[in-house]
Coordinates of C-alpha atoms in Angstrom, one line a residue:
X5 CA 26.6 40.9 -8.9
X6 CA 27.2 41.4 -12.6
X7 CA 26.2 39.3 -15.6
X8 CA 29.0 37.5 -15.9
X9 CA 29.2 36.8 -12.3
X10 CA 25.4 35.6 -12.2
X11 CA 26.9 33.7 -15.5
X12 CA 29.9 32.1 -13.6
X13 CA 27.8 30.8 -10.9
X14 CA 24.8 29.3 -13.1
X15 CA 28.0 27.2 -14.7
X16 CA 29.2 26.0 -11.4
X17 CA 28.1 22.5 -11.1
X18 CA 26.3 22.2 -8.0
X19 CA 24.2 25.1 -8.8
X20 CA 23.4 23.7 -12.1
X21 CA 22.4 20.7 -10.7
X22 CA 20.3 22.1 -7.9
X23 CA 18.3 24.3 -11.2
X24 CA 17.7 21.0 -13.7
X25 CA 16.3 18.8 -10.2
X26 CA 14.2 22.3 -9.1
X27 CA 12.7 22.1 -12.7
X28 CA 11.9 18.7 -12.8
X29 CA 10.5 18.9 -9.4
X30 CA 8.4 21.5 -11.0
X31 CA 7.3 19.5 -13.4
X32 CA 6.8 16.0 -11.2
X33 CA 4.6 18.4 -9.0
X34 CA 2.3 19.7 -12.4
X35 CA 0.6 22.5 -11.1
X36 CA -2.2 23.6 -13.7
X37 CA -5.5 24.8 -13.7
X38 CA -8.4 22.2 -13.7
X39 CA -11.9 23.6 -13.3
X40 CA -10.9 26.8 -12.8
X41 CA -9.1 25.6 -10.2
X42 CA -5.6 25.5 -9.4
X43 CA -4.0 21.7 -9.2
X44 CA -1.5 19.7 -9.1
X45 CA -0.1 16.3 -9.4
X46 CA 0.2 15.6 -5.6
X47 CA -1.8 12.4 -4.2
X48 CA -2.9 12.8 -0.8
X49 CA -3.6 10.3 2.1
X50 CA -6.3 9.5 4.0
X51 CA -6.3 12.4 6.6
X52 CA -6.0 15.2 3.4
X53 CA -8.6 13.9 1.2
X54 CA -11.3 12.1 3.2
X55 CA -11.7 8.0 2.6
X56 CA -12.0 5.1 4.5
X57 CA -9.6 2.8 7.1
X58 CA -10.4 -1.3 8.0
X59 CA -8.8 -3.1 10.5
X60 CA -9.1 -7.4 9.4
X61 CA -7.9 -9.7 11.8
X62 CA -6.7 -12.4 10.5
X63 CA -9.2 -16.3 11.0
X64 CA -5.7 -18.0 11.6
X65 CA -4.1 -20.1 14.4
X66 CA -0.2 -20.5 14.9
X67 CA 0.3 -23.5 17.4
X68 CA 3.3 -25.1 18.4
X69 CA 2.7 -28.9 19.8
X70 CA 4.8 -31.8 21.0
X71 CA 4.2 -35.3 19.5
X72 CA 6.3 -38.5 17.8
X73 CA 7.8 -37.5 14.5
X74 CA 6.3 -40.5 13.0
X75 CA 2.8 -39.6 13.9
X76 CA 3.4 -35.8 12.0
X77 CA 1.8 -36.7 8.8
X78 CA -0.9 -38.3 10.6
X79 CA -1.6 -35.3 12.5
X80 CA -1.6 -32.9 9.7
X81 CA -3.8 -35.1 7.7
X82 CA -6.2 -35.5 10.5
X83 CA -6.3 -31.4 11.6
X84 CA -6.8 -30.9 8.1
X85 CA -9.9 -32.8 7.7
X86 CA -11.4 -32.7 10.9
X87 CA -11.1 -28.4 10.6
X88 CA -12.1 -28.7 6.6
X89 CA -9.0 -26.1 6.2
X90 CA -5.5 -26.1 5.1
X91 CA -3.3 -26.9 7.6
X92 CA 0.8 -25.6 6.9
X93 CA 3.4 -27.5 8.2
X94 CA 5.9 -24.2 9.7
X95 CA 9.0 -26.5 11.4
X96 CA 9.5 -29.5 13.4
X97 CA 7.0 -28.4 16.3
X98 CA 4.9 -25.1 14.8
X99 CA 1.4 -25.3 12.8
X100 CA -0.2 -22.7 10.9
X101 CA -3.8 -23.1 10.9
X102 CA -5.3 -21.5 8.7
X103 CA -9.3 -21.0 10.4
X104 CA -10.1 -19.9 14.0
X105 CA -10.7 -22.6 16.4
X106 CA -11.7 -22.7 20.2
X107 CA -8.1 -23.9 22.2
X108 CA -9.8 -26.1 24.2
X109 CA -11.3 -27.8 20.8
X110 CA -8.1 -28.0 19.5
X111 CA -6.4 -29.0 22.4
X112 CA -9.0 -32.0 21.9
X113 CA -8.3 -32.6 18.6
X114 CA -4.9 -32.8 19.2
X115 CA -5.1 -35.5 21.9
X116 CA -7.4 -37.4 19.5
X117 CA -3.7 -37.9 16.7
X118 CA -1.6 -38.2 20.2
X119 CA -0.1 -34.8 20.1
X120 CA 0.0 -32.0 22.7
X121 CA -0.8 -28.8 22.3
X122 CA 2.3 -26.6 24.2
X123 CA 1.3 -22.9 22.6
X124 CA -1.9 -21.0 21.2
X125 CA -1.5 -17.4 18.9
X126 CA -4.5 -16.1 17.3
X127 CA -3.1 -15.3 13.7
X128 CA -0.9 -16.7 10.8
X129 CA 2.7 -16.2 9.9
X130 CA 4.7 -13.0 8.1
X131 CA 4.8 -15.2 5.3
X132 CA 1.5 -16.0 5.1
X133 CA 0.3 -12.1 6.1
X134 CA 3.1 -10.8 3.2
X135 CA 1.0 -12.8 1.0
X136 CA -2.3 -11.8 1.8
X137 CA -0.9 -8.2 1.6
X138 CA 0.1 -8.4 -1.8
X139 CA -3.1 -9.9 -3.0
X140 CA -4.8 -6.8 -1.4
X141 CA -2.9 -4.5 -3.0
X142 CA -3.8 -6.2 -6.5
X143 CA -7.4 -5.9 -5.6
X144 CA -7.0 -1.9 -4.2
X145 CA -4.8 -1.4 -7.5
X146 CA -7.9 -2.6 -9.4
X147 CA -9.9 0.6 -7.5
X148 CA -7.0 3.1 -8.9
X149 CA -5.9 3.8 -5.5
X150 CA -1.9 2.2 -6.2
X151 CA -1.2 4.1 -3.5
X152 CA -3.1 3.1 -0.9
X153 CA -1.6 2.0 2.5
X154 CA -1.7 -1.5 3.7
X155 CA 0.4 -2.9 6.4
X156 CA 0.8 -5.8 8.9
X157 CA 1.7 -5.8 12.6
X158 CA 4.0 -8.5 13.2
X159 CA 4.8 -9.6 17.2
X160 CA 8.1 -10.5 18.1
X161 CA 6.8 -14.3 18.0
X162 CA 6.7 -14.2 14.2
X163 CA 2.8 -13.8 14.1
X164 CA 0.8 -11.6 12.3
X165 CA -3.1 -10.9 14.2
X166 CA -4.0 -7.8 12.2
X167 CA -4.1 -6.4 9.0
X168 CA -5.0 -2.4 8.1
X169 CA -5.9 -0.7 4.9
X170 CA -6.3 3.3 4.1
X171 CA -7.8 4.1 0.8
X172 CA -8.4 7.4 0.2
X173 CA -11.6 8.6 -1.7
X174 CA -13.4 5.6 -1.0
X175 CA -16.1 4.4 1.1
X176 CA -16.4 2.0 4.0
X177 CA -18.8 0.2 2.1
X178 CA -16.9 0.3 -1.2
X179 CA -13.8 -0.8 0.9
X180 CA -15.3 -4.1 2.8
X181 CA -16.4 -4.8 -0.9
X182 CA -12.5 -5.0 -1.9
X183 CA -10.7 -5.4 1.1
X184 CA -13.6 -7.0 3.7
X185 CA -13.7 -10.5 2.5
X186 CA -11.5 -13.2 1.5
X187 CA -12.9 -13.5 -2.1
X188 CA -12.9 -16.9 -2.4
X189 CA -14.7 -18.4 -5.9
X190 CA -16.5 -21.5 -6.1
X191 CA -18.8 -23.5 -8.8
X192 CA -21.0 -26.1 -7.6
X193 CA -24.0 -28.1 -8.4
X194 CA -27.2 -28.1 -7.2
X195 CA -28.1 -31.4 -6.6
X196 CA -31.0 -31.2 -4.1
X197 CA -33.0 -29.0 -1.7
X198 CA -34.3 -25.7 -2.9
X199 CA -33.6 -22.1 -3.9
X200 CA -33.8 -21.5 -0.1
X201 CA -31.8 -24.1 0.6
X202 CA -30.0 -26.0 -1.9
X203 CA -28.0 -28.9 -1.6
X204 CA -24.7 -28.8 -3.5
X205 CA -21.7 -30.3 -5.0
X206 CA -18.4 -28.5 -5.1
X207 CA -17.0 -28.7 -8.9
X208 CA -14.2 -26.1 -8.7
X209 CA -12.7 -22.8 -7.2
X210 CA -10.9 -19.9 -8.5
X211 CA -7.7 -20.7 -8.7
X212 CA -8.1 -22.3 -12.1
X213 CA -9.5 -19.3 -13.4
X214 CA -7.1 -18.1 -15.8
X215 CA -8.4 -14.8 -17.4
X216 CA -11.1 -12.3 -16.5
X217 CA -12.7 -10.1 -19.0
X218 CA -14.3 -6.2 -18.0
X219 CA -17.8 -6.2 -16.9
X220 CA -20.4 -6.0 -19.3
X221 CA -23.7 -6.2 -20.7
X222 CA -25.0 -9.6 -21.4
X223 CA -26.7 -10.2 -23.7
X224 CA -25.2 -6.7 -25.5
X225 CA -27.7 -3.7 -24.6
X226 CA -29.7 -5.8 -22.3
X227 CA -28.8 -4.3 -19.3
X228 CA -28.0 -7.5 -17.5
X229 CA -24.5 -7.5 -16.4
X230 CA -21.8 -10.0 -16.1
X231 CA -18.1 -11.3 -16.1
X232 CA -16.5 -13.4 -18.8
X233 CA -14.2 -15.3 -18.0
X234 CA -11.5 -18.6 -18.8
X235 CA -10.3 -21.1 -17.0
X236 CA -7.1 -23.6 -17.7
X237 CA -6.8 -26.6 -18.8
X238 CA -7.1 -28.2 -15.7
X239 CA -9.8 -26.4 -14.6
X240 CA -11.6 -27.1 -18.1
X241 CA -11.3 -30.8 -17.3
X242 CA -12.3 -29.9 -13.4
X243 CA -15.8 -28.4 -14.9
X244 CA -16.3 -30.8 -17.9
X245 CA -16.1 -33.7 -15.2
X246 CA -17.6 -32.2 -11.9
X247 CA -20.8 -30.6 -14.3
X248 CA -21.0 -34.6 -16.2
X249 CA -21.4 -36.6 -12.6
X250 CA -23.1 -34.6 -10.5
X251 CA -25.8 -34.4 -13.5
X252 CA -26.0 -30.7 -15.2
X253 CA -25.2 -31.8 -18.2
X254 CA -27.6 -34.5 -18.4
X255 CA -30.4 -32.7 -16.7
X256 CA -29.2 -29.0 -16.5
X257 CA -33.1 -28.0 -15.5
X258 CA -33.0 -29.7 -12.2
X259 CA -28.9 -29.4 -11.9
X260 CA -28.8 -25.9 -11.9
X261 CA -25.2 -24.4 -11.8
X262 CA -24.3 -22.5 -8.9
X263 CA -21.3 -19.6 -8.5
X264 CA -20.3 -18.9 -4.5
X265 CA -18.5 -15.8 -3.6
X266 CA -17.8 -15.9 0.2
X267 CA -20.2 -18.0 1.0
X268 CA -22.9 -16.7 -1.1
X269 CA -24.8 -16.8 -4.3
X270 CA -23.7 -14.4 -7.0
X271 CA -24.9 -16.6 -9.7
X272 CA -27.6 -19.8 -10.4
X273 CA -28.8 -21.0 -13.9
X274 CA -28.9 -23.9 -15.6
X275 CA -26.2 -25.1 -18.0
X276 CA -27.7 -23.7 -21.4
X277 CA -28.4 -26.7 -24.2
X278 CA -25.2 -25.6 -26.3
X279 CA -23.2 -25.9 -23.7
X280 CA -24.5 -29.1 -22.4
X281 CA -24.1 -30.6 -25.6
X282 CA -20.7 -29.2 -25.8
X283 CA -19.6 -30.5 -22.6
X284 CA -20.9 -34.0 -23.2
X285 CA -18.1 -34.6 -26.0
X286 CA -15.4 -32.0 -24.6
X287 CA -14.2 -29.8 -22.4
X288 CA -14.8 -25.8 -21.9
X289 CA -13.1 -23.0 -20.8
X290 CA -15.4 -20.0 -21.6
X291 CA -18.0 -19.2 -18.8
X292 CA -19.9 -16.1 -18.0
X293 CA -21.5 -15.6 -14.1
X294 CA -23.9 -12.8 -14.1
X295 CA -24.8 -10.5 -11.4
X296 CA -27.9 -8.7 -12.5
X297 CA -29.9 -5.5 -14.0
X298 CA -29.2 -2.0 -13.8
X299 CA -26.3 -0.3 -11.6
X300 CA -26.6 -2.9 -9.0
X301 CA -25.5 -5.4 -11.3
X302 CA -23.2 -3.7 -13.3
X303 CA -21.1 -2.4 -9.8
X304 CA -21.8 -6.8 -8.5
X305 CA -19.8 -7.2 -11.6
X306 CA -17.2 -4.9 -10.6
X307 CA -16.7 -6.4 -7.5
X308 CA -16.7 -10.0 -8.7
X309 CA -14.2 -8.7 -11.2
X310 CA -11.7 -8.0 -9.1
X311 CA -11.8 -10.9 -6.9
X312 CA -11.2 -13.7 -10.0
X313 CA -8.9 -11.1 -11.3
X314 CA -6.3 -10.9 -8.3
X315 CA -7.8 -14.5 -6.5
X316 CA -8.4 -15.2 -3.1
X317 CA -6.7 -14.7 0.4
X318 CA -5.1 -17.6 1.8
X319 CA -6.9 -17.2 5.0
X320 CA -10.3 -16.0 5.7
X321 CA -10.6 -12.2 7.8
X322 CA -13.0 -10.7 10.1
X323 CA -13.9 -6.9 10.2
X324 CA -12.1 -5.8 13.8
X325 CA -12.8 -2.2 12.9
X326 CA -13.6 0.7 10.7
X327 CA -13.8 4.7 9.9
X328 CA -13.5 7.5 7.6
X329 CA -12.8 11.2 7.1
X330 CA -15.1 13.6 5.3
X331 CA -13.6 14.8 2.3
X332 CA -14.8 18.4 3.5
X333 CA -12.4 17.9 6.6
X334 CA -9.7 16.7 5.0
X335 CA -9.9 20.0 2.4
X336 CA -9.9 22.1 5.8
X337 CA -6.9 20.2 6.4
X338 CA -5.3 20.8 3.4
X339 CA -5.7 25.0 4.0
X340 CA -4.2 24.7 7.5
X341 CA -1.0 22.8 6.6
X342 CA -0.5 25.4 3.8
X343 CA -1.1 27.8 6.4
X344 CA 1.4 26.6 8.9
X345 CA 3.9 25.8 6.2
X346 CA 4.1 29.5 4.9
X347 CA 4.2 30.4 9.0
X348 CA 6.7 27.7 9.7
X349 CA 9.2 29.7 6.8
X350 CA 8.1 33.0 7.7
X351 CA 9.9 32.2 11.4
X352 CA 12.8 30.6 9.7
X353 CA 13.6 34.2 7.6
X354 CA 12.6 36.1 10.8
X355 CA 15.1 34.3 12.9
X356 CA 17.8 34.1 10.1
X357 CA 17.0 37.6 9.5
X358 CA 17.7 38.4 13.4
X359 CA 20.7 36.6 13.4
X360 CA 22.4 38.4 10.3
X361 CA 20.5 41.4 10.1
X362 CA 21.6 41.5 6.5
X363 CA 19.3 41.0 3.6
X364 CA 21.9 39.2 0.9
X365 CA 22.3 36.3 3.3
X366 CA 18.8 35.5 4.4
X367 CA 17.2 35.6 1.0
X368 CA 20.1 32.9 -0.5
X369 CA 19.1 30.9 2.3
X370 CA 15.3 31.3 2.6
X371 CA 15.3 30.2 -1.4
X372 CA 17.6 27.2 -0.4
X373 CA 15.1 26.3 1.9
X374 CA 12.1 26.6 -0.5
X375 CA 14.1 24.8 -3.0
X376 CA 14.6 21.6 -0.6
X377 CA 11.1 21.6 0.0
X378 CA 9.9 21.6 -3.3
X379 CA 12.3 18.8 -4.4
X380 CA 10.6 16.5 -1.7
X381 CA 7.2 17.4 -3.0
X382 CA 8.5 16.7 -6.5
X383 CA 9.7 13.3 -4.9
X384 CA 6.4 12.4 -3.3
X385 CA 3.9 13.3 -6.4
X386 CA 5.7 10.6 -7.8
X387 CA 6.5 8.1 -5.4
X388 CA 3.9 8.7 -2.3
X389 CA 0.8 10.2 -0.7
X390 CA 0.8 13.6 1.6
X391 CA -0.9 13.2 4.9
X392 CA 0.0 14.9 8.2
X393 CA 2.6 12.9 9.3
X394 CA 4.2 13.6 6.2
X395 CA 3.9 17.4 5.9
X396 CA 5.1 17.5 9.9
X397 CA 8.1 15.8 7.9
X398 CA 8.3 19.0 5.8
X399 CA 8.0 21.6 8.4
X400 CA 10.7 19.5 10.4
X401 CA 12.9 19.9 7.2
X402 CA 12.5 23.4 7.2
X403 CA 13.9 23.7 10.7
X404 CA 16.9 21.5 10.2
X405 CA 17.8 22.7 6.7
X406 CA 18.2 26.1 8.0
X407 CA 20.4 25.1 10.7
X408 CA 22.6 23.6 8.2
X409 CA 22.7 26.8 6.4
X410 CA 23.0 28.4 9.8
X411 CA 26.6 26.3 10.2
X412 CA 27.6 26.7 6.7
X413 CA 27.4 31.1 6.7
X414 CA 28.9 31.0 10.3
X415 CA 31.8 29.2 9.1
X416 CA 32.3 31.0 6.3
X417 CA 32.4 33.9 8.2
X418 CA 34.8 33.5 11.1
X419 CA 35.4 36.4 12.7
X420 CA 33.1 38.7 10.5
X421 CA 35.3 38.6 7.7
X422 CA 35.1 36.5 4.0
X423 CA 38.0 34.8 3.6
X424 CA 40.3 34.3 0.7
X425 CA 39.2 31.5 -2.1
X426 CA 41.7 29.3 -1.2
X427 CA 40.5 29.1 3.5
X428 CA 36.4 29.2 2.2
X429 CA 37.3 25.8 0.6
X430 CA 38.6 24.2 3.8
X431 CA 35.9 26.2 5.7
X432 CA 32.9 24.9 3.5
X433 CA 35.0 21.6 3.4
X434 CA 34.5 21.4 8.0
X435 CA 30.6 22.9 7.3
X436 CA 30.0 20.1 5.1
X437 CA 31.9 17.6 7.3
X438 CA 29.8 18.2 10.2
X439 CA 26.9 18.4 8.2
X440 CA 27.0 15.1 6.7
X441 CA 28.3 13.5 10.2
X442 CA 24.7 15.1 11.5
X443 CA 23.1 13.9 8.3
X444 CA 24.1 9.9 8.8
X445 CA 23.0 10.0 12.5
X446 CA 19.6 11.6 11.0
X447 CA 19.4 8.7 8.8
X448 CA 20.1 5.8 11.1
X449 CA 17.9 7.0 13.6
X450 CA 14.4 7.4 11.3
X451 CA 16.0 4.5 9.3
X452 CA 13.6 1.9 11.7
X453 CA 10.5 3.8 11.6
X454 CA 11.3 3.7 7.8
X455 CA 11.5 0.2 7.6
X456 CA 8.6 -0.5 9.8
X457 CA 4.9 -1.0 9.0
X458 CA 3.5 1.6 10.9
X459 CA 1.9 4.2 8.7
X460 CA 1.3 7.0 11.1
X461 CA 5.0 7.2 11.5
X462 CA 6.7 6.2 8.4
X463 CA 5.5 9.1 5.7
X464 CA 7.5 11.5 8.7
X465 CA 10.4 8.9 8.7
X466 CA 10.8 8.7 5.0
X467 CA 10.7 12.6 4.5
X468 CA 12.7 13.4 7.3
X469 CA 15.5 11.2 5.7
X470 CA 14.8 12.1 1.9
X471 CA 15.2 15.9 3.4
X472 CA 18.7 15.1 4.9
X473 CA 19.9 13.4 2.0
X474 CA 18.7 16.0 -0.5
X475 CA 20.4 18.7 1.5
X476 CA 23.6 17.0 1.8
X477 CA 23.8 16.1 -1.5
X478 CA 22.3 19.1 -3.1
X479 CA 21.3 22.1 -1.5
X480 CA 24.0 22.4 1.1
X481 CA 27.0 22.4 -1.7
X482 CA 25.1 24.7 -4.0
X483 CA 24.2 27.0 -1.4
X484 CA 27.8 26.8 -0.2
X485 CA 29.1 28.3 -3.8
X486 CA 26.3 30.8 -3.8
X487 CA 27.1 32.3 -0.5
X488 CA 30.6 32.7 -1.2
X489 CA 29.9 34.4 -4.3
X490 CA 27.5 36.8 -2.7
X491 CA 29.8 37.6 0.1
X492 CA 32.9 38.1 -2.0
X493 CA 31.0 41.4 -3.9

């Protein structure tokens, strides 16, 4: 083609729109040199970069019972306090307990408040599993890993038993940090016992927290580390009035104060005389829990961060299982699925090329093909991580875009001839027809695995229909015009 034809088809609309996404694409992807190494923008999953997985099973009950609707309060009140947990009322005959418990104890306690117990499910409800989700993923945002995986399984009763997170680049160990443990704060007073074994008072838990400040050294340049943080009003007046009765403030030697995290001590020192004094007249919302010397304390600090920052889970979890990819494996990883994706489109321009046997159709449609994939990968730097489920998604593409193309060239050219301007409309108009029918059956069918929370399946699902849409949107119409003005010379 001349100038002015190459001219005439840059203006046409759909090839101008496939060039401006192509460069921004180009540009969401950010290849560059790093290290002397070349880079990009892409963020890759757990099977491409090495990290860690957990499996938490949820310390929760869902129980459906039978008793007098007058004698529901009482029963709620008693579970409650008899379990020492929160007890959610779900509808007229469903309980969400929120701590493992024995059935047959339970079936006892419930004969104690004249109820029955009718069903037993180990776990809690999507409600209550969509919100222990999303105080996860505050906590893994706090790691810099926003795009970590985390998803429930949720039975067809409603209940949720498991919970699994993937974050890549981390450890197990740095993971059951995070992720491991419900993170629940408490302050309490040491009334009696020992170090060993002290004998407390609760004064107040970490829901009143209202602000957390960065780990640091306290005193300044001491190498002690430490959190800072404020709590509200109401939890000012919680700690002025728990710290005044139960004696700290009074005697802070022999009423130490005491900060819980799961269960154990990440903090014990008495109240210091300014702040007794202060506390005597009026409340305080400035504290400060410190975690210890050196990098030890300063990465205790980290953790403890994180868990007043983003709060506790409502329910309690127990590790159910664990593992993790070598980065070195996931690297070897990364080389094959280059490897097989420069294979997979070397077959596609063998095939076409077979098909054809003419050079000025397979290229058009080979760069098509590229062009789709690199519009995906421009989409996914910027909205998700690669892993092999994912890049099976793009190889798939590949082999479905250029049977597209495939239909589009074949109609064009009925009969081995290139028809006038005015039959290569209606022509493209039936290839695009059937294409888009093909397209919205593609979509509705991955549309499910899509939806669902199961992460081996979904980056494939949500490819495989960005792929469709891109190309019957996009490539297919541009590649349409291009054909046609490649055929007509």
């Amino acid at each position: 083609m001349d100038k002015q034809s190459y001219t005439e088809l840059v203006k046409d609309y759909r090839v101008f729109a496939l060039i401006i996404i192509l460069i921004l694409s180009v540009i969401a992807i950010g290849p560059h040199f790093e290290d002397g190494h070349l880079t990009t923008n892409l963020k890759y999953g757990l099977d491409l970069e090495g990290g860690a997985w957990i499996q938490l099973e949820f310390q929760g009950l869902v129980v459906t019972f039978d008793t007098d609707q007058r004698n529901l309060e009482s029963l709620i009140t008693g579970l409650s306090k008899d379990l020492e947990t929160d007890v959610i009322f779900i509808d007229q005959n469903t309980l969400e307990i929120r701590k493992s418990v024995p059935e047959a104890e339970l079936a006892a306690l419930f004969e104690k408040y004249e109820a029955n117990l009718i069903a037993y499910n180990p776990g809690i409800v999507k409600n209550t599993a969509n919100d222990v989700k999303r105080v996860l993923e505050n906590k893994v945002n706090s790691l810099g890993n926003r795009d970590a995986r985390i998803y429930t399984v949720v039975g067809l009763n409603n209940v949720a038993r498991y919970i699994r997170v993937e974050l890549a680049g981390v450890s197990i160990a740095e993971a059951l940090e995070v992720v491991g443990k419900q993170g629940k704060f408490e302050i309490r007073v040491q009334t009696g016992g020992d170090a060993l074994n002290p004998v407390t008072e609760h004064v107040l838990f970490g829901d009143v927290i209202s602000s957390v400040q960065n780990p640091s050294q306290n005193p300044p340049n001491s190498n002690q580390w430490g959190v800072s943080f404020s709590l509200s009003e109401v939890g000012a007046r919680q700690f002025q009035e728990g710290a005044i009765q139960h004696g700290a403030v009074s005697d802070p030697r022999n009423r130490p104060l005491i900060m819980y995290l799961d269960g154990e001590i990440v903090y014990s020192a008495p109240l210091s005389p300014e702040l007794a004094a202060d506390l005597s007249v009026r409340p305080s919302n400035s504290l400060v829990a410190s975690t210890g010397f050196g990098e030890e304390g300063r990465q205790a600090a980290q953790v403890l961060e994180i868990h007043l920052r983003n709060g506790a889970l409502p329910v309690d979890v127990k590790l159910a299982g664990s593992g993790s990819m070598s980065a070195q494996l996931g690297e070897q990883f990364k080389f094959w699925c280059v490897i097989a994706g420069i294979f997979a489109l070397f077959a596609v321009a063998v095939a076409v090329y077979f098909r054809y046997r003419e050079p000025a159709i397979v290229l058009p449609m080979i760069v098509i093909n590229s062009s789709e994939i690199i519009i995906l990968l421009g989409f996914a730097s910027l909205t998700m991580q690669l892993d092999l489920a994912t890049i099976a998604g793009l190889i798939a593409v590949l082999g479905s875009g250029i049977d597209q193309l495939v239909i589009i060239t074949d109609e064009i050219l009925h009969e081995g001839k290139v028809p006038s301007p005015t039959i290569y409309l209606k022509r493209l108009q039936r290839a695009l027809g059937i294409i888009v029918a093909s397209a919205a059956t593609a979509v509705i069918a991955m549309l499910p695995l899509a939806l669902m929370d199961l992460s081996t399946l979904r980056g494939f699902a949500i490819i495989s229909i960005l792929g469709v849409i891109v190309g019957a949107v996009i490539t297919r119409p541009a590649y349409g015009r291009i054909i046609m003005a490649i055929l007509s010379k």
